[in-house]
Every structure is written in structure tokens, then in C-alpha cells.
mmCIF file of C-alpha atoms in Angstrom:
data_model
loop_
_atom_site.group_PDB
_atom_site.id
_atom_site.type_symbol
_atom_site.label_atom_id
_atom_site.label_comp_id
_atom_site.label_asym_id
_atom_site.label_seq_id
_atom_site.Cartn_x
_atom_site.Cartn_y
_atom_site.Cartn_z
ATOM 1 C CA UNK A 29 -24.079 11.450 14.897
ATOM 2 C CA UNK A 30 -21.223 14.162 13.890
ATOM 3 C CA UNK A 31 -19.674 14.020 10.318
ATOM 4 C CA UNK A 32 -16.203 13.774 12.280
ATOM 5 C CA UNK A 33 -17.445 10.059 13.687
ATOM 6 C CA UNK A 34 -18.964 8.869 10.490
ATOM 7 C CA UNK A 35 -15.998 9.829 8.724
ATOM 8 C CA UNK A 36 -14.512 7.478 11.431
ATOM 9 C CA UNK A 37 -16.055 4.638 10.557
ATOM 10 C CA UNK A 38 -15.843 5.191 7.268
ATOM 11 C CA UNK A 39 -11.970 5.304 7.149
ATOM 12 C CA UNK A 40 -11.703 2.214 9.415
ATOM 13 C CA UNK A 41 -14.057 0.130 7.381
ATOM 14 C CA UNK A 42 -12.413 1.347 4.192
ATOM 15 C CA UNK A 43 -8.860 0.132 5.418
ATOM 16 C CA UNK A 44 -10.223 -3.416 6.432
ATOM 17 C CA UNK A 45 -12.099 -3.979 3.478
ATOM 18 C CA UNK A 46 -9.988 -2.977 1.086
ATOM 19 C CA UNK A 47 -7.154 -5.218 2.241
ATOM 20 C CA UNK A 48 -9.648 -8.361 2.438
ATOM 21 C CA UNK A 49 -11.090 -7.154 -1.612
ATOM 22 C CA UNK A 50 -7.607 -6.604 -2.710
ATOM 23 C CA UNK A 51 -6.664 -10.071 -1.555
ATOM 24 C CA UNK A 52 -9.712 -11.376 -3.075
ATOM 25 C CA UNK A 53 -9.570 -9.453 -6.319
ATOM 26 C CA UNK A 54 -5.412 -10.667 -6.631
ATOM 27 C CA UNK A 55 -6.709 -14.412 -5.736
ATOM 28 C CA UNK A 56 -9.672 -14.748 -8.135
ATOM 29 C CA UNK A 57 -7.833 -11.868 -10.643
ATOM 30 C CA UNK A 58 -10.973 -9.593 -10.215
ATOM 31 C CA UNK A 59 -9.506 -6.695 -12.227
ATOM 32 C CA UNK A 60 -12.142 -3.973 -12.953
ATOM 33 C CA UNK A 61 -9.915 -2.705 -15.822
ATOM 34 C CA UNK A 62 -6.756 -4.320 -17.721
ATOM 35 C CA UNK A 63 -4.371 -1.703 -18.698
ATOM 36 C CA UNK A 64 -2.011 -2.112 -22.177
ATOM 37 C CA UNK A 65 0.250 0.672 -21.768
ATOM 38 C CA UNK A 66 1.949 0.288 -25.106
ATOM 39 C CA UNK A 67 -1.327 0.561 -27.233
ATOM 40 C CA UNK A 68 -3.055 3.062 -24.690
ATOM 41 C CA UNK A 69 -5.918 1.109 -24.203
ATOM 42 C CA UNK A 70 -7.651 0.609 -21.094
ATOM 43 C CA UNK A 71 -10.780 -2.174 -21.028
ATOM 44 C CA UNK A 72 -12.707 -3.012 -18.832
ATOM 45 C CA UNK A 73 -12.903 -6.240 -16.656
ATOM 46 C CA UNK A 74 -9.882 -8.535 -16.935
ATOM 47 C CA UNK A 75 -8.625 -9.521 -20.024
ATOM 48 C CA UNK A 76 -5.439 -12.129 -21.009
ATOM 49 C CA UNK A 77 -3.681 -12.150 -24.172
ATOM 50 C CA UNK A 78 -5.145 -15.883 -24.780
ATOM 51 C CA UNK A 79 -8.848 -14.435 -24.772
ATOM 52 C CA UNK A 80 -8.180 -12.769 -28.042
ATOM 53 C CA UNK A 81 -4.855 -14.192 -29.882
ATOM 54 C CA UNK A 82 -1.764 -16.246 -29.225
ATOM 55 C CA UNK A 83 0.344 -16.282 -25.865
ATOM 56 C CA UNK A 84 2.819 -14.125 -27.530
ATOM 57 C CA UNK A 85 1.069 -11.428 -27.641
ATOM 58 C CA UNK A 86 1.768 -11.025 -23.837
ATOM 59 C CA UNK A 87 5.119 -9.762 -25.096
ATOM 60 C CA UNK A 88 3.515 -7.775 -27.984
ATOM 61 C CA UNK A 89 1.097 -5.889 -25.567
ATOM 62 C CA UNK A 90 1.584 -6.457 -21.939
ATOM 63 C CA UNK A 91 -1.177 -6.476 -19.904
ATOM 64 C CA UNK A 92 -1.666 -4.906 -16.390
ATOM 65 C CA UNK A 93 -4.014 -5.816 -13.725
ATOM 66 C CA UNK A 94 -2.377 -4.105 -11.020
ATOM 67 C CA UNK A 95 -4.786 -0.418 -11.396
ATOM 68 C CA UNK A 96 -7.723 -3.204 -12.164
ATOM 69 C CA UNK A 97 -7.249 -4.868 -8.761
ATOM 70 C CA UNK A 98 -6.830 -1.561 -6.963
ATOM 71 C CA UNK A 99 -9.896 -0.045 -8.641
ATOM 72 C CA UNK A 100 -11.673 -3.377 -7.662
ATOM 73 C CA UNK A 101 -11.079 -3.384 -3.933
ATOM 74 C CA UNK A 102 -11.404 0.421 -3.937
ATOM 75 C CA UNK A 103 -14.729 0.331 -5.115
ATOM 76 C CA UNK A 104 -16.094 -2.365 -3.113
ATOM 77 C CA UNK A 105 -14.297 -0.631 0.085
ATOM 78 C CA UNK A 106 -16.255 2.349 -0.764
ATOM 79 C CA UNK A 107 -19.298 0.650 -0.619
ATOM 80 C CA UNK A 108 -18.534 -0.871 3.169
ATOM 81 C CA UNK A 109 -17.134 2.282 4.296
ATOM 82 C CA UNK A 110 -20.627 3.849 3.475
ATOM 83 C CA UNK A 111 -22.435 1.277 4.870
ATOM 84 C CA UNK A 112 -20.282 1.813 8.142
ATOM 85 C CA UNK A 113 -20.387 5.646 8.145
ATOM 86 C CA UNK A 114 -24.453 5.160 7.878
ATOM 87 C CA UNK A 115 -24.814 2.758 10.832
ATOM 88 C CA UNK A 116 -25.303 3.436 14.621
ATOM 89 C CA UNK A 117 -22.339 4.498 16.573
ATOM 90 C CA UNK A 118 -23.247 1.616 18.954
ATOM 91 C CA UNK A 119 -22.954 -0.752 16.989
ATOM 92 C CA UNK A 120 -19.909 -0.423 15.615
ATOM 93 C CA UNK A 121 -18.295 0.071 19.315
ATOM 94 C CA UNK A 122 -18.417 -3.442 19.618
ATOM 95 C CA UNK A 123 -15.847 -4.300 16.722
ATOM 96 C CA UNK A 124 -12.325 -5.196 18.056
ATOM 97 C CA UNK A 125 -9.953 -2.112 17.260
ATOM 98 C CA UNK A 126 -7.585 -4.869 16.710
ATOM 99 C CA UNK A 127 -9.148 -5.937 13.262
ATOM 100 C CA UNK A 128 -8.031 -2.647 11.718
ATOM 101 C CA UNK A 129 -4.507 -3.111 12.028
ATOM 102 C CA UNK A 130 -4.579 -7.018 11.803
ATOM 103 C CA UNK A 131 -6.351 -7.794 8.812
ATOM 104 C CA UNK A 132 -4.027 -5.316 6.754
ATOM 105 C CA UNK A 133 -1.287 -7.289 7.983
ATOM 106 C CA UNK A 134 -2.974 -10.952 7.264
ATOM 107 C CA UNK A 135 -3.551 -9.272 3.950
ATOM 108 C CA UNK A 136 -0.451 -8.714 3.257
ATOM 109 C CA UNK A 137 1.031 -12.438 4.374
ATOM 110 C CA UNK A 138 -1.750 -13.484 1.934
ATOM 111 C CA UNK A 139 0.168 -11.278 -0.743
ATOM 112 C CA UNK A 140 3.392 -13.046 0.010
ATOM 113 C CA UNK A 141 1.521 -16.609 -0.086
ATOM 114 C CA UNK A 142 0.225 -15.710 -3.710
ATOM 115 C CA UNK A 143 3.437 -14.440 -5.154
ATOM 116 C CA UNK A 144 5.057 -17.197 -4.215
ATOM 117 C CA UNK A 145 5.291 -19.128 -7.297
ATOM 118 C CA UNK A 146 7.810 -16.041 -8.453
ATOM 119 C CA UNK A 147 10.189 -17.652 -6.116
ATOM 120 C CA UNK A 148 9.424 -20.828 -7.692
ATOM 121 C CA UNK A 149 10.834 -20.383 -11.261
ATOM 122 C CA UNK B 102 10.720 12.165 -18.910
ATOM 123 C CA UNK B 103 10.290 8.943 -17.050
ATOM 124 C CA UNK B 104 13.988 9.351 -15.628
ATOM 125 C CA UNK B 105 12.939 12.796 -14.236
ATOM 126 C CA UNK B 106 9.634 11.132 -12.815
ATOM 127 C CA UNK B 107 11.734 8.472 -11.030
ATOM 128 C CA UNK B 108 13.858 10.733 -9.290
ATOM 129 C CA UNK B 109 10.926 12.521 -8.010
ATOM 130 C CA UNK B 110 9.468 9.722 -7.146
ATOM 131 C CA UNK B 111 12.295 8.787 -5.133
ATOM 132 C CA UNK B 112 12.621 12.183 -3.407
ATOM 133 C CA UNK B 113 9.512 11.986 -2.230
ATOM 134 C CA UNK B 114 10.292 8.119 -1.148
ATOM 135 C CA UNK B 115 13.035 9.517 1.013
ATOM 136 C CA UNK B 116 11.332 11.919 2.645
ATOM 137 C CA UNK B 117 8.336 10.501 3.591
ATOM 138 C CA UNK B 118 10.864 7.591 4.778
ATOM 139 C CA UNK B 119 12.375 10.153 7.026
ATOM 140 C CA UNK B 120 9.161 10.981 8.394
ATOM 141 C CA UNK B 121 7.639 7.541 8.849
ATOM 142 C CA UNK B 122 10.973 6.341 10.696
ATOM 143 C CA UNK B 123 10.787 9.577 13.052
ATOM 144 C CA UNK B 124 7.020 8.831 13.762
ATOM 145 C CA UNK B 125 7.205 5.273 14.125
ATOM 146 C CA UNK B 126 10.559 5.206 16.686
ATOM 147 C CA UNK B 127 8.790 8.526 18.591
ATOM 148 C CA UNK B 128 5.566 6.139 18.820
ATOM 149 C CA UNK B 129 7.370 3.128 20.206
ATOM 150 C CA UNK B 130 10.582 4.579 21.963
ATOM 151 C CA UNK B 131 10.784 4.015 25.655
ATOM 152 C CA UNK B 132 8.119 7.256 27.654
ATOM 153 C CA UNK B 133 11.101 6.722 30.502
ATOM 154 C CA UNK B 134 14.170 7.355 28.613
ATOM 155 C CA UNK B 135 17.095 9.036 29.595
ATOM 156 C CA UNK B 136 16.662 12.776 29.710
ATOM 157 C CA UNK B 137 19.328 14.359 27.036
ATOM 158 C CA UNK B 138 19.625 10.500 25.346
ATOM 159 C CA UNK B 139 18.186 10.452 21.514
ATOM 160 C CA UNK B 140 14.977 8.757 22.329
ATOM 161 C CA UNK B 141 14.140 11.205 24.400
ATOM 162 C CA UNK B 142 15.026 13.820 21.957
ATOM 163 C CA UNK B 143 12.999 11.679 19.427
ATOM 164 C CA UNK B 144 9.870 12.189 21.743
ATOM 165 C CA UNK B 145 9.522 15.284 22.328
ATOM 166 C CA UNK B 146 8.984 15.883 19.061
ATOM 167 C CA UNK B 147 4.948 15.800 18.218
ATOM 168 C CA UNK B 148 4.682 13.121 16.435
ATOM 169 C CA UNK B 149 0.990 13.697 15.270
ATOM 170 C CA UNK B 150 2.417 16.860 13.623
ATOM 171 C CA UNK B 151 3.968 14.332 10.941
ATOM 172 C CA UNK B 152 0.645 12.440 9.964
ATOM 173 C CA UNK B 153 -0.454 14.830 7.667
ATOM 174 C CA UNK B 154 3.012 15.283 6.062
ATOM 175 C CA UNK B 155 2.880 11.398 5.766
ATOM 176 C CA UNK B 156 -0.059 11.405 4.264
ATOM 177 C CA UNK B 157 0.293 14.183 1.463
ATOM 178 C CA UNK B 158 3.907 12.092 1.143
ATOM 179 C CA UNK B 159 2.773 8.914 0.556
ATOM 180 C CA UNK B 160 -0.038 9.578 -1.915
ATOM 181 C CA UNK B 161 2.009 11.554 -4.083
ATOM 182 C CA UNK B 162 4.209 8.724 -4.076
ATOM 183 C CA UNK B 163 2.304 6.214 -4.942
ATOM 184 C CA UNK B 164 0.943 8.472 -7.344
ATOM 185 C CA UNK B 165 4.204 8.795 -9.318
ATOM 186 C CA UNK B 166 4.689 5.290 -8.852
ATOM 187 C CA UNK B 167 1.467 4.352 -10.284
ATOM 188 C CA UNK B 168 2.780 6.557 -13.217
ATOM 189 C CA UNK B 169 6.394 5.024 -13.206
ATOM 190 C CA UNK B 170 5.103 1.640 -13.056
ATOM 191 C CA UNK B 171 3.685 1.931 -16.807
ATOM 192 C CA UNK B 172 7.080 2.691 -17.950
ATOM 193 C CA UNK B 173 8.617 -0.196 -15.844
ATOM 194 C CA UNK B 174 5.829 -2.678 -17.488
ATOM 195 C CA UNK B 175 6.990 -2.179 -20.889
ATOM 196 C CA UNK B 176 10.786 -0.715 -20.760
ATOM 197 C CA UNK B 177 11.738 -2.644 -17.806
ATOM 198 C CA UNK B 178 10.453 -5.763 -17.157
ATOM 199 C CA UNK B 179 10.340 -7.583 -20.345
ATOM 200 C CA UNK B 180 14.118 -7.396 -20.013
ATOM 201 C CA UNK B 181 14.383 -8.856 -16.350
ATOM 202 C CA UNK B 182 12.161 -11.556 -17.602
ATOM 203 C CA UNK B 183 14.299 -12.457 -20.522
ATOM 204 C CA UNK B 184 17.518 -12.506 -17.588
ATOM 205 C CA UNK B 185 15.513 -14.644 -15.186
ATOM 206 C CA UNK B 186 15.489 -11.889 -12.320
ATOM 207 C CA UNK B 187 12.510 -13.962 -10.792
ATOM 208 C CA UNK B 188 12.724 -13.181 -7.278
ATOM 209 C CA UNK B 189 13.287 -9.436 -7.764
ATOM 210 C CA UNK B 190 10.093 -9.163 -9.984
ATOM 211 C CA UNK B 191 8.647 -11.445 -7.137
ATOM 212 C CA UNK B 192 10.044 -8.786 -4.580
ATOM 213 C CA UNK B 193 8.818 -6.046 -6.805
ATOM 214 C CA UNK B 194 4.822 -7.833 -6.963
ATOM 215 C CA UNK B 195 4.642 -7.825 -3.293
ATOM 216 C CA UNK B 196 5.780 -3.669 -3.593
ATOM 217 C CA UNK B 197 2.814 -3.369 -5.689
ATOM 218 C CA UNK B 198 0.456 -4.840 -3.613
ATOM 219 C CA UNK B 199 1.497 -3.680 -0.209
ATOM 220 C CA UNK B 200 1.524 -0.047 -1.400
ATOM 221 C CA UNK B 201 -2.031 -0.507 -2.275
ATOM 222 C CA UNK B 202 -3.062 -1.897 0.846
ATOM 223 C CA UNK B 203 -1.304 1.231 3.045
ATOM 224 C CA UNK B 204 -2.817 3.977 0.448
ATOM 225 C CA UNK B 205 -6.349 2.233 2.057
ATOM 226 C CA UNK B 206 -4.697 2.643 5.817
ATOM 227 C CA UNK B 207 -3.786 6.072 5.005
ATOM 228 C CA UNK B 208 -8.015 7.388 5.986
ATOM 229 C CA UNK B 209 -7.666 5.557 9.587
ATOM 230 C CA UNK B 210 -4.049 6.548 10.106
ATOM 231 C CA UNK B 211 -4.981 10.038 9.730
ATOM 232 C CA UNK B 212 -7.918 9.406 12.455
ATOM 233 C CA UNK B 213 -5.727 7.596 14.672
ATOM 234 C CA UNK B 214 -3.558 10.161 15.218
ATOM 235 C CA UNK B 215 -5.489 13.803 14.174
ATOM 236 C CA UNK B 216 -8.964 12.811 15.484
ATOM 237 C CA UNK B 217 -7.895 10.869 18.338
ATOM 238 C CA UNK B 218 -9.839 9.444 21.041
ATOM 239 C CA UNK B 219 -9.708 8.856 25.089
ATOM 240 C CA UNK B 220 -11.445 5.392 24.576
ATOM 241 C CA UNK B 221 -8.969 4.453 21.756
ATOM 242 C CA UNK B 222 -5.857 1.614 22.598
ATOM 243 C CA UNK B 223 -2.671 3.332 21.041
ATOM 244 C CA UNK B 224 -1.728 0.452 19.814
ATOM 245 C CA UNK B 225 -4.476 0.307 17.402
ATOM 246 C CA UNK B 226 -2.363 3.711 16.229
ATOM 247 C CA UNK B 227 0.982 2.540 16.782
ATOM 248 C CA UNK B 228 0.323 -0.666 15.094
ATOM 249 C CA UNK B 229 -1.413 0.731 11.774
ATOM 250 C CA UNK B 230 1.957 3.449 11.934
ATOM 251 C CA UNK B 231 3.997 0.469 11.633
ATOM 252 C CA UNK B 232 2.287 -1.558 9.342
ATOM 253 C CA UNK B 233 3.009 2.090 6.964
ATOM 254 C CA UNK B 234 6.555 1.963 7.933
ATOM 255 C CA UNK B 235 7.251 -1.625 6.786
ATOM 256 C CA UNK B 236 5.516 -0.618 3.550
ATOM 257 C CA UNK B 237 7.336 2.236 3.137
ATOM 258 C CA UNK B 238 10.700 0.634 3.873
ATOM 259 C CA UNK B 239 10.228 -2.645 1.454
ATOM 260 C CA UNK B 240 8.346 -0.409 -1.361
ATOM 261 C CA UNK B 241 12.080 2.081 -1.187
ATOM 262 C CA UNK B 242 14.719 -0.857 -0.692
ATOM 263 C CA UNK B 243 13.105 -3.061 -3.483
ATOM 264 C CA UNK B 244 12.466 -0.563 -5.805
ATOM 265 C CA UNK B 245 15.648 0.443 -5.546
ATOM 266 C CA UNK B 246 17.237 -3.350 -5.847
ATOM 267 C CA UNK B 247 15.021 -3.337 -9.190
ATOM 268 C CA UNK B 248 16.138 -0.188 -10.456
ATOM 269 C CA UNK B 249 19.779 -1.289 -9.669
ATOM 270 C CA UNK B 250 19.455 -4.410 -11.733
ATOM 271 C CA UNK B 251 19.755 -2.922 -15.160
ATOM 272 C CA UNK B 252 21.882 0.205 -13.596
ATOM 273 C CA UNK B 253 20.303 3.995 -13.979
ATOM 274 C CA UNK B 254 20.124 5.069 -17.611
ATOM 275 C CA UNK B 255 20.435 1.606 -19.246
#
């Protein structure tokens, strides 16, 4: 096993599973940080204005999940890319090439299908 | 500040469109088409000669992006809110989350087409190429529709 074909497998696994965590993460809002730019504060795990005060403080101190659900899928992809960089190269010639283009694009139709209630309003 | 970062940011978005569109019409032009006729032009450039380019392009974009977008949070979108622009912060979601699915690609992109193999389909290469392109074409026409809404310097 070369470093050139584990790196392989890692950046093939990382592209699949990131798109199927990132879809997850945006579905179940699986942010591993929440982001309040105007106050500089980063927390961890997801937070929403209604956790700690009123709905208006949404407007006071918007909150963004966007780096949480990144860093979310990220860090899970790591953790399959791994996995595939450590495993036989015979078993991973099995896996359809196919899923490493198409479940990037499902991922991204599942995007569209969750933002959909943006086109709603 | 953030003015100079979004005109950066949209340098870089125009080149690395440049270079995605070259790569992704080389990849899927016609091998048999007229000698002297602009496909044929387009493929005799090397197009795996651009993957590295794309790849140094589109991380730094997303990278001032990622920086921009803090700006456009609090400056930006509270306003298009209060005007109802729904659909273009709708349009402007799906930016956000299909950049972050093709920063992912960008690993197996660069394997498709530095580290390629005999065994390997191209269209596992030309496929994940234009699944890039798409992304980089919606993330430069929507977030310029967005950043026309209000008009530059508003």
C-alpha cells in the first residue's frame, strides 16, 4: 500500500461523506459551533436565540450555523476518509466510481429540497 | 475593508470561472472536432495543467467568502429580510451550501485528474469537473444578483 493510493481513498471517501454529513448536519441542524459575528463569540454546538432570551434577539445577535455545519460534516468526513485510507486496496475496488460524483450531486438536490421553504414566504 | 475583500473575492471568482469553463468544455468537447475549429483549439490545451490552478482558486475563494459572509450576516441581510428579498436569500442558502460540498470534491478532483489511473472511467473525472463548474457558476451569478440588490456601496 503506497501513500499516493491511501491518499486516494482518502480523498474519495472524504468527498462522499462529507456531502451525505453536510446534508445530515443542515437537516437535523447539527452545527458543531454557532457563530455571532456582531458580539465575536463563537460557542459550541448549536445554539438559537430562543434557548437563552426572546426571538428578537435573532435581530440583536444573529446567529450562524453555516461554519457549524461545515465543521460538522468536515469532521465526521475526516473520520471516514481515515477509515478508507486504512483499509485494503481490494476492498475498496469494489465501490462504484459512480458514487463519488453522484452522491455530491443528490446532496446537493437535497440542499434545494431543504431551502425550499425560502421560496415559500 | 470588507468592500476591498469583496472585490478580491470576486477576482478570484472570475478567474477560477475562466479556468473551470476552459477545463470543463476541453473535458467534454467533441475528441473529433474540426481541425483549426475552437473546440479543437480548446483541446489541445492540457487540461490537467488547470486542476491545480482550480484548486489553489477555489479555496482561496471560498476562503474570502467564508470571511465576506460575516459581513453579509450582519450588514446585509437583515436589510433584504426587512424588503422581503426571499428567494434571493433562498438563492444565496443554496450558494452556501453547494460551495461547501465542492471545497470536499476539491481532494478527489485533484486525484482524478493529477494522479490518474488506466482502470479509472473519465467520467468519474469529467463528472466531479462538472459538478465544480455548476458550483462555481451559481456561487458567481447569485452572489452577484445579491450584491446587486442593495447596489455596490449602499
Amino acid at each position: 500500500m503506497t501513500s499516493s493510493h491511501a491518499f486516494r481513498r482518502f480523498a474519495f471517501a472524504y468527498g462522499l461523506a462529507f456531502a451525505v454529513l453536510y446534508v445530515v448536519a443542515l437537516k437535523l441542524d447539527l452545527a458543531l459551533i454557532t457563530v455571532y459575528p456582531t458580539l465575536g463569540v463563537v460557542l459550541p454546538g448549536t445554539h438559537h436565540s430562543r434557548d437563552v432570551a426572546g426571538p428578537s434577539m435573532a435581530f440583536l445577535a444573529p446567529a450562524m450555523y453555516w461554519y457549524g455545519w461545515t465543521a460538522t460534516a468536515a469532521l465526521g468526513a475526516l473520520m471516514f476518509g481515515f477509515i478508507a485510507a486504512l483499509l485494503p486496496e481490494q476492498w475498496t475496488r469494489r465501490f462504484w466510481l459512480g458514487w463519488f460524483w453522484l452522491a455530491p450531486a443528490l446532496a446537493m438536490i437535497a440542499c434545494v429540497y431543504l431551502t425550499m421553504p425560502w421560496f415559500r414566504l | 475593508m470588507t468592500t476591498a475583500l469583496l472585490i478580491i473575492h470576486g477576482l478570484v471568482a472570475v478567474a477560477l470561472l475562466g479556468a473551470i469553463s476552459h477545463q470543463t468544455l476541453a473535458t467534454w468537447a467533441p475528441a473529433h472536432a474540426r481541425p483549426g475549429s475552437f473546440f479543437s483549439r480548446f483541446r489541445a490545451v492540457p487540461s490537467a495543467s488547470f486542476a491545480n490552478a482550480i484548486v489553489v482558486l477555489y479555496a482561496v475563494s471560498a476562503l474570502l467568502g467564508g470571511i465576506v459572509y460575516l459581513y453579509f450576516r450582519v450588514d446585509i441581510r437583515p436589510d433584504l429580510e426587512r424588503a422581503g428579498h426571499w428567494h434571493a436569500l433562498g438563492l444565496f442558502d443554496l450558494k452556501e451550501h453547494f460551495v461547501a460540498i465542492g471545497l470536499a470534491l476539491l481532494p478527489a478532483y485533484w486525484v482524478c485528474w493529477r494522479r490518474p489511473r488506466a482502470a479509472e472511467p473519465p467520467r468519474t473525472r469529467g463528472a466531479l469537473t462538472s459538478i465544480l463548474a455548476f458550483i462555481v457558476w451559481w456561487s458567481f451569478l447569485i452572489g452577484h444578483v445579491v450584491n446587486n440588490i442593495r447596489g455596490f456601496g449602499s
